[in-house]
Coordinates of C-alpha atoms (C1' of nucleotides) in Angstrom, one line a residue:
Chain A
X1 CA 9.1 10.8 -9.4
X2 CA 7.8 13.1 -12.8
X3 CA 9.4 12.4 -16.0
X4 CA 12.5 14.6 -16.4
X5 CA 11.1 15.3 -20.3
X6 CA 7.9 17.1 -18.4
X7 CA 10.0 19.9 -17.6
X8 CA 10.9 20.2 -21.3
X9 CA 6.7 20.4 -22.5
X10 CA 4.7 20.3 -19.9
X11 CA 5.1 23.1 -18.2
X12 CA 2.1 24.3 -17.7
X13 CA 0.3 20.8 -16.9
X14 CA 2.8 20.5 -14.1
X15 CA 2.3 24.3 -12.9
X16 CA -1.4 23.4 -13.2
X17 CA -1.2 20.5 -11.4
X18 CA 1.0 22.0 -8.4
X19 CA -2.3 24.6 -8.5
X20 CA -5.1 22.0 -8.0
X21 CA -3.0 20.7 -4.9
X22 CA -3.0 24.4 -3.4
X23 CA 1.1 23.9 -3.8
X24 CA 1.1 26.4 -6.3
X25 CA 3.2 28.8 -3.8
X26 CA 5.4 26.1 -2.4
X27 CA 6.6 24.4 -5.5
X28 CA 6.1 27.1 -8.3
X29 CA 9.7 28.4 -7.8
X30 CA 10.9 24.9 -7.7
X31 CA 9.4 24.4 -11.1
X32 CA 11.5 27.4 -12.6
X33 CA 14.5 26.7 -10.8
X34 CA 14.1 22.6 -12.4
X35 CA 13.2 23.9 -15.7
X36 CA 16.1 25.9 -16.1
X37 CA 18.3 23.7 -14.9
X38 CA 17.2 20.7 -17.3
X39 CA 18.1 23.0 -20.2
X40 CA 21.7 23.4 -18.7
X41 CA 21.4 19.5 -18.5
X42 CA 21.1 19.1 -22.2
X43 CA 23.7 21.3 -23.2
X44 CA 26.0 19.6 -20.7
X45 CA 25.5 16.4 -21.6
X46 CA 26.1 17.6 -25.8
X47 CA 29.3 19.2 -24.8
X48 CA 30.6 16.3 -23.1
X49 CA 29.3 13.6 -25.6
X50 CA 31.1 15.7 -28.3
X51 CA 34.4 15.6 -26.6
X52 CA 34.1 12.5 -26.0
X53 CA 33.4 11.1 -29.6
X54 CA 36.7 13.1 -30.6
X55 CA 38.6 10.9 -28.0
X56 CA 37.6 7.8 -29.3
X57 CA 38.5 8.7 -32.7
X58 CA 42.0 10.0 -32.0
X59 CA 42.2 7.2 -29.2
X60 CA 41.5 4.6 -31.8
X61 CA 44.2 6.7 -34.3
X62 CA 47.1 6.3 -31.1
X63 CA 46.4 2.6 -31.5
X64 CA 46.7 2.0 -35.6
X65 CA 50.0 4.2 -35.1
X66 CA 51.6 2.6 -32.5
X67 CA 50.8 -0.7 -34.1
X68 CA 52.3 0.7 -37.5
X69 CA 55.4 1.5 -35.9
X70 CA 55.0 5.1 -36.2
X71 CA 55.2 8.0 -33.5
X72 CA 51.7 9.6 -32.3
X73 CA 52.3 12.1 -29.4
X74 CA 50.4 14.6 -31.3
X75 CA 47.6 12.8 -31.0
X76 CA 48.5 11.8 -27.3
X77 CA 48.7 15.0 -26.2
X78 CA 45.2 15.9 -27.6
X79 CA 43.4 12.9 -26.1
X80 CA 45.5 14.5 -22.8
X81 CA 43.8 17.8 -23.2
X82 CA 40.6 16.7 -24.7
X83 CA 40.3 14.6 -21.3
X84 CA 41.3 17.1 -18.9
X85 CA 38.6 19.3 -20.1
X86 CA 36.1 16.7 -20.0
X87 CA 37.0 15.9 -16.3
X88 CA 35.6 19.6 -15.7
X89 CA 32.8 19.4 -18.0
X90 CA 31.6 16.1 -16.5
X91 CA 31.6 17.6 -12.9
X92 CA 29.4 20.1 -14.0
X93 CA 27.3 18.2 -15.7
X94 CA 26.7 15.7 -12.7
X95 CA 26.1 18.6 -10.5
X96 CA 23.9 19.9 -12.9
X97 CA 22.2 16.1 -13.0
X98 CA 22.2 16.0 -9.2
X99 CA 20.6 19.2 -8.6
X100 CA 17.6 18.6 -10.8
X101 CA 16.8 15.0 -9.8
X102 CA 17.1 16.4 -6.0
X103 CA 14.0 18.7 -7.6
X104 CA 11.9 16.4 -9.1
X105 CA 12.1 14.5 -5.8
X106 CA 10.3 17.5 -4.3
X107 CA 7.3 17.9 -7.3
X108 CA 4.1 15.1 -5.8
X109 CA 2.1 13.5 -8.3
X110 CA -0.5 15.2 -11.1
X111 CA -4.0 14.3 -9.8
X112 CA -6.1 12.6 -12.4
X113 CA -8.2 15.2 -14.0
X114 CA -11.7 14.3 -12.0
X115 CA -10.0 14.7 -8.8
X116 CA -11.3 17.7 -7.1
X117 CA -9.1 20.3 -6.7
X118 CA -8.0 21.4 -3.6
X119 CA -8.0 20.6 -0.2
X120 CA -9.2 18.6 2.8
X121 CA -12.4 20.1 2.4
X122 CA -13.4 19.1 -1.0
X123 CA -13.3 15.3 -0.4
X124 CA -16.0 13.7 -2.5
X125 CA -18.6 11.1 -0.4
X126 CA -18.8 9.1 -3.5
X127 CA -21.0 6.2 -1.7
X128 CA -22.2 4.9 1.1
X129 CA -23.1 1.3 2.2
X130 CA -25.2 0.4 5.0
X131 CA -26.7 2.2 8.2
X132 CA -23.7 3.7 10.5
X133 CA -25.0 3.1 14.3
X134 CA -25.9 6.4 16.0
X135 CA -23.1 7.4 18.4
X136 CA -25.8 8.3 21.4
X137 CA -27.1 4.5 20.7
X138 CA -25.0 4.2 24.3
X139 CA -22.2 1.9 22.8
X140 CA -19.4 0.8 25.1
X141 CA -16.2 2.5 23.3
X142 CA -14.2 -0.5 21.9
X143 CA -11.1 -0.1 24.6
X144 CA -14.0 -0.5 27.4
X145 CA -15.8 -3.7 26.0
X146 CA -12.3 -5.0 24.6
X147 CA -11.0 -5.3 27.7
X148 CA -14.2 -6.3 29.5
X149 CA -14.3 -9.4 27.0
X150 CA -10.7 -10.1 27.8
X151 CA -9.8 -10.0 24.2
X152 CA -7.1 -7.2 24.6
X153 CA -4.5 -5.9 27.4
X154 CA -3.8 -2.1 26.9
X155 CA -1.6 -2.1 29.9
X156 CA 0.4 -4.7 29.4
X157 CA 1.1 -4.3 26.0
X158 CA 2.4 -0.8 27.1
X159 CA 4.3 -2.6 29.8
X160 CA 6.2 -4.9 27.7
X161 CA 6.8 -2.7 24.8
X162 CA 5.5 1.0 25.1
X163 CA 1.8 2.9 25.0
X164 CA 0.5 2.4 21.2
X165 CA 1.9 -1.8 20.9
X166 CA -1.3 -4.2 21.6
X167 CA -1.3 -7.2 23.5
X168 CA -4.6 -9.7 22.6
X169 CA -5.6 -12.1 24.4
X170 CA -8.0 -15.2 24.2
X171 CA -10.9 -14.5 21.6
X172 CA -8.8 -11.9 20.9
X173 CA -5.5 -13.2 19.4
X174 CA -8.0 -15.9 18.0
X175 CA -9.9 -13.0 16.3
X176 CA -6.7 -11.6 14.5
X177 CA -5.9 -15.1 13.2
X178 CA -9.1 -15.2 11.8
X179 CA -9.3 -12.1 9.9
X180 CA -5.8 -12.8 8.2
X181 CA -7.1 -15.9 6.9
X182 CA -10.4 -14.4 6.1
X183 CA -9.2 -11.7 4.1
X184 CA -6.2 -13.6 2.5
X185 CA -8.6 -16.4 1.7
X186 CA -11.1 -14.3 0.0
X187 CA -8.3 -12.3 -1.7
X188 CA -6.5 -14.9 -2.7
X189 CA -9.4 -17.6 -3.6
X190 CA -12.2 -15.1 -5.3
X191 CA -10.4 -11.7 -6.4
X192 CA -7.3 -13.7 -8.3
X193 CA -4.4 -12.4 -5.9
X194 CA -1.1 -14.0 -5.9
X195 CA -0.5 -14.6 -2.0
X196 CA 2.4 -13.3 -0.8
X197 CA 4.0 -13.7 2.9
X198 CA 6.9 -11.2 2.8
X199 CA 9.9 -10.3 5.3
X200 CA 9.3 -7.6 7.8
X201 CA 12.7 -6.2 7.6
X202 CA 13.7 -4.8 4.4
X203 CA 17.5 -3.0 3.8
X204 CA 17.9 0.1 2.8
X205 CA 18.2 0.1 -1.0
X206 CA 14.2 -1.6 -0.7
X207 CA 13.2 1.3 1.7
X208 CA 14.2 3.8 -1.3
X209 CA 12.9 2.5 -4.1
X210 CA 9.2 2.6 -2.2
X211 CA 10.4 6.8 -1.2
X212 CA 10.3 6.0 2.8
X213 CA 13.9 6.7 2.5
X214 CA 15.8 9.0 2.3
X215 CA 13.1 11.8 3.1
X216 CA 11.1 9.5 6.0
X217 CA 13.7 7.7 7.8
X218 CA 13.0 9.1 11.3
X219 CA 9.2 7.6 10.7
X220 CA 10.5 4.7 10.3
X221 CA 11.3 2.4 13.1
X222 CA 15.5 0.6 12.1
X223 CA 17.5 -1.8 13.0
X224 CA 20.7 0.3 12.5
X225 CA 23.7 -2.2 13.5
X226 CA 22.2 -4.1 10.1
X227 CA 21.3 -1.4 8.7
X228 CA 17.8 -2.4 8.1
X229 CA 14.1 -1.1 8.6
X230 CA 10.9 -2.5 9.7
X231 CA 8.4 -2.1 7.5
X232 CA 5.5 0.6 7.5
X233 CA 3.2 -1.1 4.8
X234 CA 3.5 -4.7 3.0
X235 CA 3.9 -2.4 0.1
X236 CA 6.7 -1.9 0.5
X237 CA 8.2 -5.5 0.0
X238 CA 5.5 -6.3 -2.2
X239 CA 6.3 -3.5 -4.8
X240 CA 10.0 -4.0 -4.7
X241 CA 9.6 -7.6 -5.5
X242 CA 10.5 -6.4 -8.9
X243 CA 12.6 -3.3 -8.9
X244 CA 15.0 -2.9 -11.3
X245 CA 13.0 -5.3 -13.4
X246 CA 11.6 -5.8 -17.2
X247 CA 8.4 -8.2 -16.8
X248 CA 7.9 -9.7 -20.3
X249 CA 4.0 -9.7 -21.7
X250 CA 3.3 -12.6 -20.0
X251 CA 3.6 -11.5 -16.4
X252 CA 1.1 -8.9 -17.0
X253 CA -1.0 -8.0 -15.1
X254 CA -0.2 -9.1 -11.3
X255 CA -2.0 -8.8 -8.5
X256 CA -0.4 -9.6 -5.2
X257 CA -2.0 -10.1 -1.4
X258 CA -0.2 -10.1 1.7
X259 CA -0.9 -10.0 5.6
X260 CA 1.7 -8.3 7.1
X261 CA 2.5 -6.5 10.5
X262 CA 3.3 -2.9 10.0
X263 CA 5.1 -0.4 12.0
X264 CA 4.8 3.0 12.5
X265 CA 6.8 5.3 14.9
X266 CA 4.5 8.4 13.9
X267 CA 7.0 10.8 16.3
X268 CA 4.2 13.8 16.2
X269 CA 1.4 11.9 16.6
X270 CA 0.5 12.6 20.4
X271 CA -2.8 13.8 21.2
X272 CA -6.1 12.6 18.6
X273 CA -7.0 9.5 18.3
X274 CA -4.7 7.5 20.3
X275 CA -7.4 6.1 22.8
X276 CA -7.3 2.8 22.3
X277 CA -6.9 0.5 18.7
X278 CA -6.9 3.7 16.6
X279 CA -3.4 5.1 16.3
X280 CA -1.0 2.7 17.5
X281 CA 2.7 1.7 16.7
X282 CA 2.4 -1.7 15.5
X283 CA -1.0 -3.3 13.5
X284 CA -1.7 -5.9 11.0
X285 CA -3.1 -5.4 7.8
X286 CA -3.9 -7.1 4.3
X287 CA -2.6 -5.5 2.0
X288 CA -3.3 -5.5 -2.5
X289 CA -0.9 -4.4 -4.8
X290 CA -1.4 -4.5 -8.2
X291 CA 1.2 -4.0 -11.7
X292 CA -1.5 -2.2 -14.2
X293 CA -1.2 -0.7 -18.2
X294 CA -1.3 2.7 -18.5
X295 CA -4.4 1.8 -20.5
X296 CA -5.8 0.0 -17.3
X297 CA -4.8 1.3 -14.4
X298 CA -7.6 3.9 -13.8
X299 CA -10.2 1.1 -14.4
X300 CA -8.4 -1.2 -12.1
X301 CA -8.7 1.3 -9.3
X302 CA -12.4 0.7 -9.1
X303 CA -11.5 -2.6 -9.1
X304 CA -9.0 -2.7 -6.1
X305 CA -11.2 -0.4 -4.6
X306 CA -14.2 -2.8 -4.6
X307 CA -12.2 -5.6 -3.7
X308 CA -11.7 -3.8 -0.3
X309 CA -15.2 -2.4 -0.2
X310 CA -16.2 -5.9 -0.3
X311 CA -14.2 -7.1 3.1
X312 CA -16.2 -3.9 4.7
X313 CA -19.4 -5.9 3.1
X314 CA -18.8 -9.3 4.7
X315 CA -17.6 -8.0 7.9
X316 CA -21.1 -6.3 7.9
X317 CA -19.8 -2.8 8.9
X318 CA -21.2 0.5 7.3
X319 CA -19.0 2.6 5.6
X320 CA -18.4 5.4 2.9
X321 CA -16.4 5.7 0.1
X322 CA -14.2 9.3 0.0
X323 CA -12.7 10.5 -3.1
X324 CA -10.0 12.5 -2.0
X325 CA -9.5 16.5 -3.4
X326 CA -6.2 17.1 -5.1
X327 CA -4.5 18.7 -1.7
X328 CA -5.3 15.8 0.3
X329 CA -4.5 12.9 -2.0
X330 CA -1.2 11.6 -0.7
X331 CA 2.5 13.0 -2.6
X332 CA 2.5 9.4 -4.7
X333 CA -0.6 9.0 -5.6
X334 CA -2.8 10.4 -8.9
X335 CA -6.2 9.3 -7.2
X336 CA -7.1 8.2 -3.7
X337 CA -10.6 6.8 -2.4
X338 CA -10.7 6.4 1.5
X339 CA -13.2 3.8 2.7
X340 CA -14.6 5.3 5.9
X341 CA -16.2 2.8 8.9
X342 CA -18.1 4.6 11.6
X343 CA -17.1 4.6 15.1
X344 CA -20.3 5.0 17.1
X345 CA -18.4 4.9 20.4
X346 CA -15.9 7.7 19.2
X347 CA -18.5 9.6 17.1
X348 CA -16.3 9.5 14.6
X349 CA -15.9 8.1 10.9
X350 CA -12.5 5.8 10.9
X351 CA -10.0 5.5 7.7
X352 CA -9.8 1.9 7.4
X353 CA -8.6 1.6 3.7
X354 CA -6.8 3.9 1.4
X355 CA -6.7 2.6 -2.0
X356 CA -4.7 4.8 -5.0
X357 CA -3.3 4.8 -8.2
X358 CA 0.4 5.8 -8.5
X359 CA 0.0 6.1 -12.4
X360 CA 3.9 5.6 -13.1
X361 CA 4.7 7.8 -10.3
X362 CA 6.4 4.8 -8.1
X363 CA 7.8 3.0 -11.0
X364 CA 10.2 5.1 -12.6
X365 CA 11.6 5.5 -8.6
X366 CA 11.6 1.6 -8.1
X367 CA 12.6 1.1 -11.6
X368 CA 9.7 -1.8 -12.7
X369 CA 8.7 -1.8 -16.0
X370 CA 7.2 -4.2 -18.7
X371 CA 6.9 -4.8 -22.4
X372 CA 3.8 -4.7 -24.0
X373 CA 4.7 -7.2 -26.2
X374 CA 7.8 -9.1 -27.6
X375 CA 10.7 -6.8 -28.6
X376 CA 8.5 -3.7 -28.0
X377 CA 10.4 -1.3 -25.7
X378 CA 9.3 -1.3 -22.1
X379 CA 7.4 1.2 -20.3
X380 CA 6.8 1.6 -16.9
X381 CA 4.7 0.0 -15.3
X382 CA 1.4 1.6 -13.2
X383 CA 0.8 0.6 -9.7
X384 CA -1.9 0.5 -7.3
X385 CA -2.0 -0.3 -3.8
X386 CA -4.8 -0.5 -0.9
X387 CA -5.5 -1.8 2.5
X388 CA -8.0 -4.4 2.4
X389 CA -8.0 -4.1 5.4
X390 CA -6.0 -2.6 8.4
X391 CA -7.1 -4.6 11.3
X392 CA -6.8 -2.6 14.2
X393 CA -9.6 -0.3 13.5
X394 CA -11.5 -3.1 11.8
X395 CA -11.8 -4.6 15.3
X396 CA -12.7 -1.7 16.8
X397 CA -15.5 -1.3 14.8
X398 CA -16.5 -4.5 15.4
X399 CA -16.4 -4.0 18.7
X400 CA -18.8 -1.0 18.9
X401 CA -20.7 -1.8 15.2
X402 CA -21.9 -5.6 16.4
X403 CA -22.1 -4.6 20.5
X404 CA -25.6 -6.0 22.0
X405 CA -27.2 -4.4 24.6
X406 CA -26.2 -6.9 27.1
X407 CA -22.2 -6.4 26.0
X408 CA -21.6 -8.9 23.9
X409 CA -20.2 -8.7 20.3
X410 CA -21.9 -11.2 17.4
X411 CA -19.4 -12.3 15.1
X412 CA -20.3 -11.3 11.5
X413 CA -21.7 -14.8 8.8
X414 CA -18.5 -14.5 7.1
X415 CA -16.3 -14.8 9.6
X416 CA -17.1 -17.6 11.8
X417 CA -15.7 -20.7 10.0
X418 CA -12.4 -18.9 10.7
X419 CA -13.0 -17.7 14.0
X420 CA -14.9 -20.6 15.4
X421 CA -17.5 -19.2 16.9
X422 CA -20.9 -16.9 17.1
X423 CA -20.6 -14.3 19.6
X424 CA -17.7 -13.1 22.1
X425 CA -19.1 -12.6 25.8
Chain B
rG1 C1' 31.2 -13.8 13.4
rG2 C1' 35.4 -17.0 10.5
rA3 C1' 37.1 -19.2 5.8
rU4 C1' 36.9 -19.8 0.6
rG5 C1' 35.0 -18.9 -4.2
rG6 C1' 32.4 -15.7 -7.4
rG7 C1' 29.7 -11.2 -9.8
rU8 C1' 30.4 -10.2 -18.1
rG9 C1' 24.1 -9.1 -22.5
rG10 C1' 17.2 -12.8 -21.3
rC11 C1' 20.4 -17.4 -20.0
rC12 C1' 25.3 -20.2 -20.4
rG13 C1' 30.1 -18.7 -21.3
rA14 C1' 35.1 -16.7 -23.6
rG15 C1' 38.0 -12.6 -22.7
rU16 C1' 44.7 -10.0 -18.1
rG17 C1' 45.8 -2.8 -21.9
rG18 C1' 44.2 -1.0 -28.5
rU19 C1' 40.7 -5.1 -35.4
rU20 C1' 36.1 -6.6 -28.5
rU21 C1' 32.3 -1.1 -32.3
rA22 C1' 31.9 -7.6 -25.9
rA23 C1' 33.9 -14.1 -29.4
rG24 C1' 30.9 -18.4 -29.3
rG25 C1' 26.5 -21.0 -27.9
rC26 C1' 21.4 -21.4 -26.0
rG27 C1' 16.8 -18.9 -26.2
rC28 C1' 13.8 -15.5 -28.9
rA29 C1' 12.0 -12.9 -33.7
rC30 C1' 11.8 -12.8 -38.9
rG31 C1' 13.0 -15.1 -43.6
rC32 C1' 14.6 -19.3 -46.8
rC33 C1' 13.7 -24.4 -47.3
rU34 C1' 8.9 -27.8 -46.7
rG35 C1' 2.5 -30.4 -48.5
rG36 C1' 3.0 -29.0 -43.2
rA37 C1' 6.5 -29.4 -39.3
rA38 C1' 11.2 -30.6 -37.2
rA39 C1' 16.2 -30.3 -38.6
rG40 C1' 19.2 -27.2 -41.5
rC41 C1' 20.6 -22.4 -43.5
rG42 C1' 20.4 -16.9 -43.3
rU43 C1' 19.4 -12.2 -40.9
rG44 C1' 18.4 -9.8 -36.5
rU45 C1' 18.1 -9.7 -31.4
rG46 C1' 20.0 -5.5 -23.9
rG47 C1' 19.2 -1.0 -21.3
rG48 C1' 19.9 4.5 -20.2
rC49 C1' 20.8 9.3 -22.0
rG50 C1' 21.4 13.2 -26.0
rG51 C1' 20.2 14.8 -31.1
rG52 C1' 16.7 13.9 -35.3
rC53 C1' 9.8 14.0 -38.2
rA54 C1' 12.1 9.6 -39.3
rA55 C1' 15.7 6.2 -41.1
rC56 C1' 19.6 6.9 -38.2
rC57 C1' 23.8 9.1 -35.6
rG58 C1' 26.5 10.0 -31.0
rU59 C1' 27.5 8.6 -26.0
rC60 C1' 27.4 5.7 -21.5
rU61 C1' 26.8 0.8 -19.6
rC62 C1' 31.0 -6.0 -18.2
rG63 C1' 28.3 -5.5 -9.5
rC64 C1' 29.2 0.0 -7.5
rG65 C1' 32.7 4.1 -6.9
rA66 C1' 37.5 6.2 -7.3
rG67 C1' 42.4 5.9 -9.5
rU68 C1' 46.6 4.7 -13.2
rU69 C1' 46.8 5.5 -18.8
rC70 C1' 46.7 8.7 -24.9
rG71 C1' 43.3 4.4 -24.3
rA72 C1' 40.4 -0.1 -19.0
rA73 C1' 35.7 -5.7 -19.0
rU74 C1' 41.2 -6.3 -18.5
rC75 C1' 45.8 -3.0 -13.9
rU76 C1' 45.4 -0.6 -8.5
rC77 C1' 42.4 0.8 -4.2
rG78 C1' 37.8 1.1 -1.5
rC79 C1' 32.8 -0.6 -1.2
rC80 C1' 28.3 -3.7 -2.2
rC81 C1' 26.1 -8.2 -3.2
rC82 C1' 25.8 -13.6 -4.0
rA83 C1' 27.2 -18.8 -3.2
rU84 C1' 29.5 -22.8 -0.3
rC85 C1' 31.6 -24.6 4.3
rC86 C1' 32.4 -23.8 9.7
rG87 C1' 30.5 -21.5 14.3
rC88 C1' 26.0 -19.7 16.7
rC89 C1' 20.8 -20.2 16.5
rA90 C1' 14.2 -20.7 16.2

RNA sequence: GGAUGGGUGGCCGAGUGGUUUAAGGCGCACGCCUGGAAAGCGUGUGGGCGGGCAACCGUCUCGCGAGUUCGAAUCUCGCCCCAUCCGCCA
């Protein structure tokens, strides 16, 4: 959510911005319709503050009166009026109030200004590490040699829950186990995060301050008797840890980890990509969130973003580093890189990591802020987030990025203290 | 699910209709005192919004919302949350 004091100055950074997205059309009239309404705001608000100050003071007159013994109707018959025309005036005004915040709601982001503007198209290849396997190198596609090894049960999974929820099995579940601890470990132990293990369930309030709610709540898979809602992203606890909050000098920066399961109902989703690991309901995933400066935050970016690169690095799987053009560059976020692995048995390059900068897009919705230093006022906060890293399409990468010519899979150095082994066959 | 108790400023805690523009304490900041410190003393210490270059002024805010009243932290109604005990339960 913008600033409501952007629509008094900024006008034409915001219109600009809108542009670079290729929303220009879409959200120009919103602009006008916001910006005229903020102005009817202000003078709402100065009427009713006026009237209101006169109320105290013949309010607080009715009380030296009546304690003097001496008649004050007068008086009580203009705080009477004086409050029947506020009851009007404050209606308005929280229409008024209502009507523009219901706006800004609608306005994404302004991409930081080396973003490239607009869409799909003009994503950036910023990098590239290592040599992606050739898709004719005659790889078994990762459902194929998954269920060969025994490692996962497609069927079953959709037996017991649905097509798109993943049962593994053996090596498998063993695998899964191993990357949690892998990642968390290395997050945790070498990058400085604070681990986290946080509730999958989160009420509705949580769900809001994070924008699922109210605008995604069909995504979202619920628990409605309770009124609660499984979780899409550990972001979601891990960033409302401290909604509504003030964090003093001290408690800045933070940097949080956590393995969590996520869920995803994705209700149009049929069709691409949902052979196999790559689109599915339920998946695990490390996630890093991090509580930046303003001065920071674009710096610490990189940072996250390396963090995650290096996972990619360890596991020994190729991949390339997108920066994503204005249009594409989710409605929170000021700056997105995807990390991109390779799927040589799809032919196809996977998103396994998204890793943004919200500026203080999230915070002012979630509320967090921080001082600077003692008894300086607070500001918001920025925050960053990023997959480091989604599992499911981890493993299948695995699957068809380490695959021998006689079928089986070696296990990457870094991961086989945790997993216990060298190769699946 | 049942019962009881409770939500006041960073924290503790007073306050049942008008000098409460929220007492007092703790904590914190600054100053005085001191060779230095502690103690002591003094001053100041929430957040949002509006206006102003600023100092500052105004307004809202005692869990949330509505109501009664000239006036609500205080009275009425509804809701939310928390704690404890009981029941159930991995």
């Amino acid at each position: 959510m913008h600033d409501i004091r952007l629509l008094r100055d900024q006008m034409p950074h915001l219109r600009e911005a809108m542009r670079r997205r290729g929303k220009l059309d879409e959200l120009g009239p919103v602009l006008d319709r916001a910006e005229a309404l903020e102005k009817e705001r202000r003078e709402a608000i100065a009427a009713v503050e006026e009237l209101q100050a006169r109320r105290n003071k013949v309010t607080q007159e009715v009380a030296k009166l009546r304690k003097a013994g001496e008649p004050a109707d007068d008086l009580m018959a203009e705080s009477r009026a004086i409050g029947e025309q506020l009851t009007d005036l404050d209606a308005r005004r929280t229409s008024v109030e209502a009507e523009v915040h219901q706006l800004l709601l609608e306005l994404p982001n302004i991409t930081l200004e080396e973003v490239p503007e607009g869409g799909e198209e003009n994503n950036q290849v910023v990098r590239a590490w290592g040599e992606p396997r050739a898709a004719e190198s005659g790889v078994i596609p990762h459902w194929e040699i998954g269920e060969k090894l025994g490692l996962m049960d497609l069927p079953r999974g959709a037996k017991i829950s649905g097509s798109g929820f993943i049962v593994y099995r053996g090596a498998g579940a063993r695998l899964v186990r191993a990357l949690m601890n892998f990642m968390v470990n290395t997050h945790a132990d070498e990058h400085g995060y604070e681990e986290l293990w946080v509730p999958l369930l989160v009420n509705r309030n949580t769900m809001t301050g994070t924008g699922q709610l109210p605008k995604f709540e069909d995504d979202m898979y619920a628990v409605p008797s309770d009124d609660l809602f499984l979780i899409p992203t550990a972001e979601v606890p891990i960033t409302n840890l401290y909604r509504e909050e003030i964090l003093e000098p001290a408690d800045m920066p933070r940097s949080f980890v956590a393995f969590s399961a996520c869920f995803r109902r994705e209700a149009g989703s049929a069709g691409k990509d949902t052979r196999g690991l790559l689109r599915v309901h339920e998946f695990d995933k490390v996630e890093l969130v991090r509580y930046a400066t303003p001065e920071n935050s674009r710096q610490e970016l990189e940072l996250l973003t390396s963090h995650a690169e290096k996972m990619l690095q360890l596991l020994e799987l190729p991949y390339r580093v997108l920066l994503l053009a204005a249009g594409d560059t989710g409605f929170s976020s000021a700056m997105t890189y995807d990390l991109e692995v390779f799927s040589p048995g799809v032919g196809k390059w996977l998103e396994v990591s998204s890793c943004s900068v919200f500026t203080d897009f999230q915070a002012r919705r979630a509320n967090i802020r921080y001082r600077a230093a003692a008894g300086e006022k607070p500001r918001f906060v920025h925050t960053l987030n990023g997959s480091a890293l989604a599992f499911s399409r981890i493993i299948a990468a695995m699957l068809e990025h380490h695959q021998q010519p006689d079928g089986s899979v070696t296990v990457p150095a870094a991961l086989r203290p945790y997993l216990g082994r060298d190769v699946l066959r």
